[in-house]
Amino acid sequence: MEALLRTYDLAVGYTARNGGVGCLHKHINVELQAGEFACLLGPNGAGKSTLIKTLSGFLKPLDGEVMLLSEALPQMNEKKRAKTVSVVLTERVIIPNMTVFELVALGRTPYTNFFGRITSKDQEKVKQAIKDVGLAQFEQRQLMYLSDGERQKALIAKALVQDTPLIILDEPTAFLDLPSRIEIMQLLRKLAKDKKRGILLSTHDLDLALQLSDKIWLMAPGKNMEAGIPEDLVLADGFRRFFEKEGIVFDNDSGTFKVEKEQLKTIRLVGQGIEYKWVSRALHRTGFKTTREEGDYPQIEVGEDGNREYLLKRKDGSKQKLRTIEDLLARIKEE
Amino acid sequence: MGPKRVHIRFLLLFICLVVLFFLNVCIGSVSIPFDQVVHILAGKEGERASWAPIILSTRLPQTITAILAGAGLAVGGLQMQTLFRNPLAGPSILGISSGAGLGVAIVLLFVGNIWGVALSGIGVLGHMTVIVAALLGAMVVLFIILLLSKSLKDNTMLLIVGIMVGYAASAIVGILKFYSRKEDVHAYVIWGLGSFSNVSWEHLTVFIPVILFGLVLSFLLIKPLNVFILGENYAANLGINIQRARFFILICTGLLTAVITAFCGPIAFLGLAVPHITKGIFRTSDQKKLMPAVILTGATLALFCNLIARMPGFDGALPINAVTSIIGAPIVISVIMRRRKLVGFNA
């Protein structure tokens, strides 16, 4: 299948006025297919934004090629490019007096006549896109009265009506709360599948990207870019190599980051179920190591079957029943 | 806002414009009855022989000038506020009116000093020289701005450069003033107060076509301007050639401002105020509606200011600049106060 987007040995960065070149990343070889939802991940300063800008045509590649549907992007004229790739940028778009409909209708600009007249066919497309992103009831509402998440959806609708096979978003979830982040990511994934668009976005929401994206592109300063499906990257230790810093550990088991702490004491923890899991988490958080093996440590038995009760056996043999994990932690610290 | 309510607002504005047009022609130091005005405008003799010349050679050209200048400055203001996404921008933001001022200052102050003639005293010839000088000064600044706009990618940088050029021009004017004779400085100050009444029919043969050209050009720039509201990056992604579009927008505002300043002097505030007032009335950001709307509002407000300046009792003694600012400032403040939830302060 012909790739929607493909780069060959691409180098991205900025050309300074004096002709000097600030290369941020090179040897980028990635591709994106129609209907694919890809997330670009990497620490700050890796050049994510620069790559996004280069792939959207705002910056010229320093070296190598960007091919959109087998046509070199830098050589494409602005009309053709506007019909091939649409963008949602990081800057907030809050324009007084502008309604959702008016904003989304601007997405039709590459198709409208000299005066930008919206035909009835354009209107239908705009309304459909607003419905697709779930803003149907806000069609005539002003942008100022929308939440950040809703405004972001409106911008996604703008990108949709631009009718481009490729949609690129630069940190679309950056200033949203967690539920809105999840909503936006799910929406984008759904649009990629339903509308057969290729969608690429940069984000810092690693856990959401792991759960939702078809492909992950990993980027870090001084490392070659790696791309693949999330699971393969985890197993190949990709996240560890790209993100780990001192004190931060990527847990390949759970697919999340953990904060590394000095673990002082060991405690034997027995039990199972959800109570066991959270007691174990609380102990790790406060700097204890847990084990199931018997030994010369204090012991905690966790009640089962929703019977929230914690039995603490001290080393001297004394026992105490506790009702909350908070009390339990307090007692253990006294040891 | 539905299309019906938009149409009603357009109609009301147009009625205001027509009413103010006739008030401008009727009222003055000599009041002329309405039926006589219609009579004379239709090409017939007036009841009194003195009325026809007052209307035809004084008030009518002045009224036409006010309409065109108001419309042109309003268009320039809307274009600059949209292009730079800055509510404080106006047609004078590019330094073009300062350039015109410098041109006039050089003629009135510098040349006057060297040849020892006060141009202000020469009458018609002097007047034409002032217009040409203002036009030249404005065009030089516009040319510099256009040249810089080719190499400056960032609109904010361009805005700063425009303001700096304006400051530099004003500074040179200041130096010239310092070394000039009192009567020359006075002539310059008078020019700086602005006036719609110095434009004769001969001037109008130049003024009308150039302003109309600028207004037509502004309609051709509606599409790129509409997308510039989203910022340059979005505009570029929507297929607009931003360098070229910006170039033409600058030419349009620059030409309108240069010609209006040359003929009427620097008219303050109209260009800044009218887009705000218009957005308050029409509650839209769509240039397809805003462009004709600011033209109507600009013309109406200019006529209103001209009428106040000419009210019987003031006898044309009130400088138009003072009136536009005194009337414009409270209107803009009230528009902004009414827009209670002013989240983003752009465009």
XYZ file of C-alpha atoms in Angstrom:
682
model
C 0.000 0.000 0.000
C 1.184 3.473 -0.822
C 2.104 5.321 2.364
C 0.259 8.544 3.075
C 3.316 10.122 4.615
C 6.863 8.886 4.365
C 10.178 10.491 5.230
C 13.547 9.524 3.845
C 16.554 10.360 5.990
C 14.851 13.566 7.033
C 16.752 16.164 9.060
C 14.791 18.890 10.831
C 15.806 22.126 12.493
C 16.085 25.824 11.859
C 18.171 27.755 9.391
C 19.606 30.842 11.016
C 19.750 34.184 9.261
C 23.517 34.020 8.876
C 23.206 30.737 7.021
C 24.098 28.648 10.044
C 22.058 25.534 10.596
C 20.550 24.405 13.869
C 19.801 20.761 13.259
C 17.641 19.234 15.977
C 17.163 15.758 14.638
C 18.313 13.742 11.667
C 17.996 10.354 9.981
C 14.254 10.285 10.450
C 12.666 7.458 8.489
C 9.005 6.999 9.313
C 5.740 6.401 7.535
C 2.048 6.767 8.189
C -0.798 4.952 6.437
C -4.353 6.079 5.806
C -6.594 5.229 8.754
C -3.614 5.067 11.096
C -3.491 6.926 14.413
C 0.089 7.688 15.402
C 1.480 9.474 18.448
C 4.807 11.264 18.525
C 6.336 11.028 21.990
C 9.520 12.355 23.449
C 10.926 14.536 26.217
C 10.872 18.315 25.880
C 13.556 19.638 23.567
C 13.643 16.506 21.437
C 12.413 18.422 18.394
C 8.835 17.150 18.320
C 7.383 20.546 17.413
C 10.042 21.098 14.773
C 9.276 17.748 13.176
C 5.534 18.503 13.276
C 6.163 21.875 11.609
C 8.331 20.284 8.943
C 5.771 17.581 8.188
C 3.010 20.228 7.935
C 5.079 22.298 5.518
C 5.789 25.308 7.783
C 9.508 24.545 7.809
C 11.686 23.266 5.011
C 13.568 20.032 5.658
C 17.276 20.621 6.263
C 18.033 17.377 4.490
C 16.224 14.334 3.165
C 12.684 14.076 1.859
C 9.117 14.361 3.094
C 6.736 12.619 0.721
C 2.981 13.125 0.920
C 1.200 10.622 -1.299
C 4.434 10.197 -3.271
C 4.822 13.928 -3.842
C 7.620 15.911 -2.219
C 6.064 18.273 0.343
C 8.403 21.280 -0.068
C 7.724 21.381 -3.795
C 3.958 21.245 -3.396
C 2.157 24.534 -4.070
C 0.101 26.046 -1.248
C -3.259 25.105 -2.788
C -2.355 21.460 -3.186
C -0.788 21.326 0.257
C -3.916 22.831 1.835
C -5.884 19.940 0.363
C -3.398 17.299 1.515
C -2.489 18.140 5.095
C -4.467 20.035 7.733
C -3.197 21.116 11.133
C -4.298 21.855 14.664
C -1.674 23.979 16.386
C -0.806 24.566 20.038
C -1.848 28.216 20.127
C -5.273 28.864 21.651
C -7.813 30.193 19.185
C -10.199 32.533 20.999
C -11.622 35.082 18.613
C -14.301 37.422 19.963
C -17.645 37.110 18.153
C -16.633 34.006 16.198
C -19.003 31.056 16.391
C -18.124 27.373 16.142
C -19.767 27.253 12.726
C -17.750 30.243 11.460
C -14.490 28.738 12.699
C -15.140 25.336 11.165
C -16.297 26.958 7.913
C -12.847 28.559 7.563
C -11.589 25.016 7.017
C -13.305 25.117 3.638
C -11.055 27.995 2.510
C -9.028 25.902 0.025
C -12.259 25.003 -1.784
C -14.187 28.295 -1.715
C -14.274 30.919 -4.455
C -12.345 34.190 -4.608
C -14.495 35.844 -1.942
C -14.582 32.788 0.310
C -18.314 32.194 -0.189
C -19.659 29.125 1.621
C -21.961 27.123 -0.658
C -24.780 24.950 0.644
C -22.598 21.902 0.020
C -19.865 23.474 2.168
C -22.473 24.198 4.847
C -23.515 20.556 4.929
C -19.913 19.428 5.316
C -19.332 21.938 8.118
C -22.451 20.814 9.985
C -21.527 17.157 9.550
C -18.010 17.743 10.893
C -19.367 19.634 13.905
C -21.653 16.666 14.558
C -18.758 14.215 14.099
C -16.731 15.858 16.855
C -19.778 15.993 19.141
C -20.423 19.730 19.153
C -23.815 19.643 17.386
C -25.567 21.571 20.162
C -22.836 24.250 20.172
C -22.923 25.012 16.441
C -23.944 28.656 16.884
C -22.126 29.223 20.160
C -19.267 31.732 20.361
C -15.771 30.348 20.885
C -15.275 32.475 23.994
C -18.029 30.565 25.774
C -16.595 27.108 25.093
C -14.339 25.086 27.363
C -10.794 24.391 26.209
C -11.749 20.839 25.302
C -14.726 21.966 23.225
C -12.625 24.566 21.440
C -10.099 21.883 20.610
C -12.900 19.759 19.142
C -13.986 22.726 17.029
C -10.453 23.011 15.657
C -10.463 19.290 14.908
C -13.731 19.811 13.000
C -11.994 22.612 11.083
C -9.268 20.157 10.111
C -11.912 17.586 9.119
C -13.743 19.859 6.668
C -10.442 20.675 5.039
C -10.883 17.169 3.570
C -7.233 16.252 3.766
C -6.005 12.652 3.890
C -3.497 13.666 6.590
C -4.238 15.575 9.816
C -1.386 16.706 12.061
C -1.936 18.000 15.587
C 0.688 19.659 17.771
C 0.009 18.736 21.410
C -3.777 18.944 21.121
C -4.216 17.830 24.730
C -1.629 20.145 26.280
C -3.865 22.386 28.379
C -6.812 20.030 28.943
C -7.935 18.225 32.073
C -7.650 14.451 32.182
C -11.204 13.524 31.097
C -10.962 15.938 28.138
C -7.569 14.466 27.194
C -9.027 10.986 27.063
C -12.044 12.251 25.135
C -9.932 14.053 22.524
C -7.616 11.081 22.045
C -10.539 8.674 21.670
C -12.221 11.052 19.244
C -9.083 11.301 17.098
C -8.663 7.545 17.046
C -12.309 7.100 16.039
C -11.981 9.716 13.272
C -8.870 8.007 11.922
C -10.767 4.716 11.714
C -14.180 6.003 10.541
C -12.929 8.575 8.033
C -9.833 6.676 6.947
C -7.619 9.678 7.647
C -4.026 9.419 8.748
C -3.707 11.269 12.052
C -0.409 12.185 13.672
C -0.174 14.028 16.947
C 2.525 14.960 19.378
C 1.701 14.504 23.031
C 3.080 13.994 26.502
C 0.248 11.662 27.478
C 2.264 8.501 27.352
C -0.245 6.187 28.976
C -3.049 7.320 26.649
C -0.787 6.945 23.627
C 0.096 3.405 24.741
C -3.553 2.492 25.033
C -4.949 4.162 21.935
C -2.405 4.660 19.171
C -1.675 2.312 16.288
C 1.896 3.507 16.034
C 4.216 5.346 18.354
C 7.107 7.477 17.177
C 9.766 7.933 19.841
C 12.086 10.886 19.740
C 14.841 12.020 22.087
C 17.857 14.283 21.649
C 20.856 12.434 20.301
C 19.004 9.203 19.562
C 17.713 7.878 16.290
C 13.959 7.991 16.039
C 12.167 4.707 16.666
C 8.709 3.875 15.445
C 6.492 0.867 15.917
C 3.399 -0.422 17.618
C 3.308 0.399 21.352
C 3.743 -3.164 22.615
C 6.834 -3.863 20.541
C 8.429 -0.642 21.709
C 7.794 -1.525 25.346
C 9.286 -4.982 24.952
C 12.287 -3.552 23.127
C 12.853 -1.284 26.138
C 12.105 1.746 23.942
C 10.464 3.809 26.654
C 13.224 3.086 29.125
C 15.883 4.248 26.712
C 14.006 7.342 25.603
C 12.534 8.627 28.831
C 14.281 7.323 31.879
C 16.072 9.807 34.021
C 17.574 9.446 37.435
C 14.799 8.702 39.884
C 12.240 7.884 37.181
C 11.762 4.302 36.083
C 9.545 3.034 33.306
C 7.810 -0.105 34.480
C 7.570 -2.363 31.449
C 5.119 -4.509 33.384
C 2.411 -1.889 33.881
C 3.381 0.505 31.069
C 3.675 3.452 33.440
C 6.420 5.526 34.968
C 7.377 4.959 38.558
C 9.269 7.223 40.853
C 12.302 5.484 42.188
C 12.714 5.745 45.945
C 15.193 4.422 48.351
C 13.496 1.444 49.899
C 14.558 0.997 53.479
C 12.652 -1.760 55.141
C 11.079 -4.965 53.972
C 7.595 -6.021 54.991
C 5.880 -9.285 54.336
C 2.517 -8.700 52.760
C -0.010 -11.476 52.293
C -3.455 -11.419 50.796
C -4.998 -10.814 47.406
C -7.545 -8.818 45.516
C -7.856 -5.077 45.096
C -7.142 -4.366 48.787
C -3.837 -6.188 48.508
C -2.913 -4.160 45.449
C -3.554 -0.786 47.061
C -1.887 -1.653 50.370
C 1.143 -2.700 48.388
C 1.022 0.575 46.494
C 0.776 2.589 49.689
C 3.754 0.777 51.140
C 5.845 1.390 48.033
C 4.859 5.016 48.036
C 6.081 5.460 51.587
C 9.352 3.693 50.920
C 8.840 0.078 51.933
C 9.733 -3.018 50.040
C 7.173 -5.814 50.097
C 7.611 -9.523 49.810
C 5.431 -12.608 50.052
C 8.274 -14.723 51.482
C 8.464 -15.449 55.183
C 11.377 -13.891 56.994
C 12.446 -11.706 59.831
C 10.104 -8.823 58.936
C 6.853 -7.427 60.227
C 3.857 -8.937 58.483
C 0.598 -7.537 57.187
C -2.370 -9.735 56.390
C -4.976 -8.163 54.202
C -8.575 -9.233 54.704
C -10.294 -10.580 51.631
C -13.730 -10.473 50.043
C -14.304 -6.790 50.490
C -13.695 -7.170 54.234
C -11.484 -4.154 54.624
C -9.292 -5.122 57.563
C -5.557 -5.129 57.962
C -3.811 -7.374 60.495
C -0.367 -6.178 61.485
C 1.979 -8.728 63.143
C 5.022 -7.085 64.621
C 8.383 -8.753 64.909
C 7.859 -9.204 68.659
C 4.733 -11.177 67.921
C 2.121 -8.593 68.991
C -0.875 -8.188 66.686
C -3.122 -5.280 65.837
C -6.189 -4.954 63.626
C -6.528 -1.754 61.631
C -9.429 -0.353 59.644
C -7.708 2.048 57.227
C -4.472 2.024 55.326
C -3.688 5.419 56.854
C -3.693 3.931 60.381
C -1.712 0.980 59.125
C 1.012 3.213 57.708
C 1.151 5.188 60.946
C 1.657 2.028 63.015
C 4.351 0.659 60.703
C 6.289 3.872 60.816
C 6.424 3.570 64.605
C 8.266 0.255 64.248
C -26.868 36.567 14.446
C -29.310 35.567 11.717
C -29.102 37.102 8.251
C -32.347 39.018 8.842
C -30.982 40.879 11.850
C -27.795 41.612 9.924
C -29.827 43.119 7.078
C -31.840 45.270 9.474
C -28.650 46.647 10.986
C -27.254 47.431 7.550
C -30.482 49.212 6.637
C -30.498 51.267 9.848
C -26.877 52.283 9.329
C -27.613 53.301 5.768
C -30.554 55.435 6.892
C -28.292 57.117 9.474
C -25.791 57.812 6.710
C -28.394 59.410 4.436
C -29.865 61.526 7.259
C -26.402 62.698 8.311
C -25.546 63.469 4.698
C -28.445 65.909 4.454
C -27.820 67.339 7.913
C -24.233 68.005 6.870
C -25.394 69.849 3.791
C -28.193 71.761 5.560
C -26.601 72.798 8.819
C -23.730 75.195 9.202
C -23.111 78.800 10.018
C -25.884 79.459 7.470
C -28.841 77.111 7.852
C -30.513 76.172 4.587
C -33.973 74.533 4.519
C -34.133 70.901 3.455
C -36.385 71.444 0.398
C -34.020 74.132 -0.869
C -31.064 71.764 -0.434
C -32.818 69.084 -2.490
C -33.686 71.765 -5.019
C -30.119 72.924 -5.369
C -28.677 69.400 -5.392
C -31.061 68.635 -8.256
C -29.341 71.394 -10.200
C -31.931 74.155 -9.818
C -31.625 77.698 -8.529
C -31.981 78.289 -4.792
C -34.294 80.794 -3.137
C -31.300 82.937 -2.418
C -28.393 83.211 -4.825
C -25.809 82.715 -2.065
C -27.134 79.271 -1.115
C -26.124 77.355 -4.231
C -22.396 78.170 -3.972
C -22.388 77.396 -0.228
C -23.857 73.987 -0.864
C -22.166 73.076 -4.133
C -18.677 74.389 -3.638
C -18.286 74.174 0.148
C -20.568 71.755 1.923
C -21.000 69.069 -0.731
C -17.286 68.456 -1.343
C -16.685 68.529 2.404
C -19.436 65.972 2.986
C -18.165 63.688 0.233
C -14.651 63.980 1.632
C -15.860 63.069 5.119
C -17.736 60.014 3.803
C -14.779 58.705 1.813
C -12.187 59.491 4.482
C -14.305 57.871 7.206
C -14.862 54.769 5.083
C -11.212 54.514 4.034
C -9.778 54.944 7.514
C -12.244 52.426 8.920
C -11.211 49.861 6.309
C -7.548 50.512 7.111
C -8.239 50.069 10.818
C -10.099 46.795 10.300
C -7.358 45.435 8.060
C -4.576 46.329 10.495
C -6.442 45.008 13.546
C -7.123 41.748 11.736
C -3.707 41.332 10.131
C -1.816 42.042 13.348
C -4.493 40.441 15.565
C -4.194 43.468 17.786
C -7.173 45.556 18.909
C -4.982 48.642 19.329
C -3.829 48.712 15.723
C -5.147 51.370 13.376
C -4.312 52.698 9.938
C -1.677 54.989 11.475
C 0.123 52.045 13.090
C 2.409 51.559 10.102
C 3.891 55.003 10.540
C 2.349 56.167 7.284
C 0.591 59.197 8.725
C 3.809 60.114 10.547
C 5.533 59.911 7.175
C 2.934 62.261 5.737
C 3.513 64.557 8.689
C 7.232 64.540 8.018
C 6.647 65.392 4.374
C 4.475 68.332 5.326
C 6.911 69.436 8.017
C 9.780 69.456 5.559
C 7.811 71.669 3.187
C 6.268 73.991 5.762
C 9.188 74.292 8.142
C 12.408 73.415 6.381
C 11.772 74.854 2.930
C 10.143 77.889 4.501
C 13.270 78.468 6.538
C 15.662 78.149 3.650
C 13.934 80.343 1.115
C 12.504 82.611 3.731
C 8.947 82.238 2.472
C 6.109 81.017 4.596
C 4.296 78.603 2.309
C 1.259 78.923 4.503
C 0.948 82.417 3.179
C 0.988 81.503 -0.497
C -2.539 80.105 -0.627
C -3.596 77.660 -3.324
C -0.114 76.877 -4.566
C 1.012 76.261 -1.003
C -1.950 74.035 -0.372
C -1.202 71.813 -3.347
C 2.437 71.621 -2.279
C 1.378 70.444 1.163
C -0.749 67.666 -0.332
C 2.049 66.489 -2.603
C 4.553 66.624 0.251
C 2.279 64.622 2.550
C 1.669 62.071 -0.169
C 5.382 61.726 -0.864
C 6.214 61.357 2.830
C 3.519 58.721 3.301
C 4.583 56.817 0.189
C 8.227 56.743 1.258
C 7.244 55.195 4.596
C 4.852 52.766 2.893
C 7.628 51.760 0.525
C 10.028 51.134 3.422
C 7.389 49.041 5.208
C 6.680 46.992 2.084
C 10.373 46.430 1.528
C 10.853 45.259 5.114
C 7.750 43.086 4.956
C 9.498 40.958 2.350
C 12.240 39.948 4.739
C 10.269 40.033 8.001
C 8.330 36.817 8.320
C 6.756 37.681 11.647
C 3.805 40.093 11.731
C 4.635 41.288 15.245
C 8.103 42.336 14.104
C 6.563 44.254 11.236
C 4.207 45.984 13.648
C 7.125 47.054 15.834
C 9.058 48.291 12.804
C 6.027 50.323 11.698
C 5.756 51.954 15.113
C 9.510 52.663 15.196
C 9.447 54.275 11.753
C 6.600 56.418 13.023
C 8.605 57.496 16.061
C 11.630 58.325 13.929
C 9.525 60.459 11.585
C 7.924 62.272 14.543
C 11.331 62.916 16.040
C 12.576 64.580 12.859
C 9.408 66.683 12.799
C 10.205 67.699 16.371
C 13.686 68.844 15.392
C 12.333 70.782 12.428
C 9.759 72.469 14.656
C 12.436 73.499 17.109
C 14.364 75.427 14.448
C 11.344 76.956 12.725
C 9.558 80.251 12.859
C 6.469 80.610 14.963
C 4.047 81.150 12.077
C 5.366 78.093 10.199
C 4.983 75.923 13.272
C 1.462 77.266 13.642
C 0.685 76.308 10.040
C 1.986 72.816 10.758
C -0.088 72.538 13.909
C -3.202 73.578 11.967
C -2.495 70.896 9.361
C -2.089 68.385 12.166
C -5.555 69.127 13.515
C -7.111 67.647 10.408
C -9.947 68.950 8.306
C -12.427 67.707 5.739
C -12.941 71.188 4.347
C -9.710 71.717 2.425
C -10.646 69.338 -0.371
C -11.987 71.161 -3.421
C -13.706 69.670 -6.446
C -10.371 69.610 -8.305
C -8.843 67.634 -5.463
C -11.851 65.337 -5.428
C -11.139 64.280 -9.017
C -8.050 62.600 -7.575
C -9.370 61.797 -4.118
C -12.574 59.973 -5.152
C -11.064 57.487 -7.644
C -8.099 56.623 -5.410
C -10.267 56.012 -2.332
C -12.770 54.012 -4.373
C -9.894 51.939 -5.740
C -8.730 51.253 -2.172
C -12.235 50.281 -1.071
C -12.668 47.902 -4.028
C -9.245 46.384 -3.304
C -10.313 45.799 0.293
C -13.217 43.658 -0.923
C -10.826 41.549 -2.975
C -8.790 40.900 0.192
C -11.688 39.618 2.300
C -10.823 35.946 1.921
C -7.164 36.096 3.058
C -8.061 38.579 5.807
C -10.717 36.213 7.123
C -8.127 33.484 7.522
C -5.482 35.786 9.012
C -7.728 36.006 12.105
C -6.594 32.478 12.940
C -2.939 33.497 12.745
C -0.317 33.178 10.033
C 0.294 29.456 10.459
C -3.329 28.482 10.076
C -3.627 30.898 7.153
C -0.678 29.283 5.405
C -2.077 25.812 6.055
C -5.398 26.853 4.499
C -3.646 27.578 1.222
C -3.195 31.345 1.543
C 0.045 32.744 0.161
C 0.654 34.792 3.271
C 3.525 36.895 1.949
C 1.534 38.002 -1.076
C -1.719 38.510 0.849
C 0.069 40.601 3.485
C 1.742 42.667 0.771
C -1.604 43.583 -0.789
C -3.249 44.250 2.567
C -0.395 46.645 3.417
C -0.732 48.346 0.026
C -4.479 48.739 0.506
C -4.290 50.262 3.999
C -1.166 52.203 3.075
C -2.702 53.788 -0.005
C -5.930 54.736 1.772
C -4.091 56.209 4.762
C -1.548 58.044 2.642
C -4.124 59.718 0.417
C -6.553 60.555 3.217
C -3.771 61.993 5.386
C -2.432 63.991 2.465
C -5.774 65.628 1.746
C -7.340 65.866 5.210
C -4.389 65.792 7.571
C -3.904 63.075 10.168
C -7.435 62.137 11.240
C -7.057 60.527 14.626
C -9.022 57.706 16.108
C -11.628 56.970 13.407
C -9.641 54.059 12.029
C -9.095 52.576 15.471
C -12.606 53.158 16.807
C -14.860 52.217 13.914
C -13.957 48.489 13.729
C -14.682 48.145 17.456
C -17.998 49.940 17.135
C -18.910 47.844 14.101
C -18.058 44.585 15.830
C -20.186 45.750 18.749
C -23.133 46.288 16.409
C -22.795 43.201 14.211
C -21.249 40.731 16.669
C -19.364 38.867 14.008
C -15.777 38.263 13.016
C -16.683 37.502 9.406
C -14.983 40.000 7.098
C -17.627 39.460 4.432
C -20.044 41.275 6.732
C -17.517 43.445 8.577
C -15.945 45.046 5.499
C -19.137 46.670 4.146
C -20.214 47.337 7.726
C -17.091 49.311 8.678
C -17.381 51.308 5.454
C -20.923 52.345 6.390
C -20.082 52.935 10.055
C -16.899 54.835 9.193
C -18.671 57.130 6.769
C -21.527 57.695 9.236
C -19.248 58.470 12.167
C -17.108 60.818 10.074
C -20.233 62.716 8.983
C -21.415 62.888 12.584
C -18.059 64.262 13.755
C -17.970 66.746 10.905
C -21.465 67.911 11.837
C -20.459 68.446 15.476
C -17.339 70.328 14.416
C -19.457 72.614 12.260
C -22.368 73.145 14.641
C -23.612 76.737 14.643
C -21.738 78.505 17.352
C -18.482 76.665 16.759
C -18.336 78.089 13.231
C -15.940 75.506 11.985
C -13.608 76.405 14.806
C -13.528 72.911 16.256
C -10.707 70.825 14.774
C -12.010 67.523 13.429
C -9.321 65.580 15.282
C -10.564 66.796 18.640
C -14.128 65.820 17.770
C -13.286 62.338 16.482
C -11.328 61.551 19.639
C -13.851 63.020 22.059
C -16.722 61.159 20.417
C -14.801 57.997 19.574
C -13.194 57.321 22.948
C -16.365 56.955 25.032
C -18.014 54.837 22.320
C -15.092 52.434 22.210
C -14.952 52.225 26.003
C -18.669 51.457 26.224
C -18.408 48.814 23.484
C -15.579 47.141 25.344
C -17.306 47.347 28.716
C -20.403 45.716 27.251
C -18.308 42.848 26.019
C -18.050 41.696 29.607
C -16.413 38.387 29.030
C -13.412 39.594 27.110
C -11.465 36.366 27.206
C -9.013 36.783 24.381
C -7.953 40.321 23.713
C -7.195 39.775 20.065
C -8.840 40.831 16.804
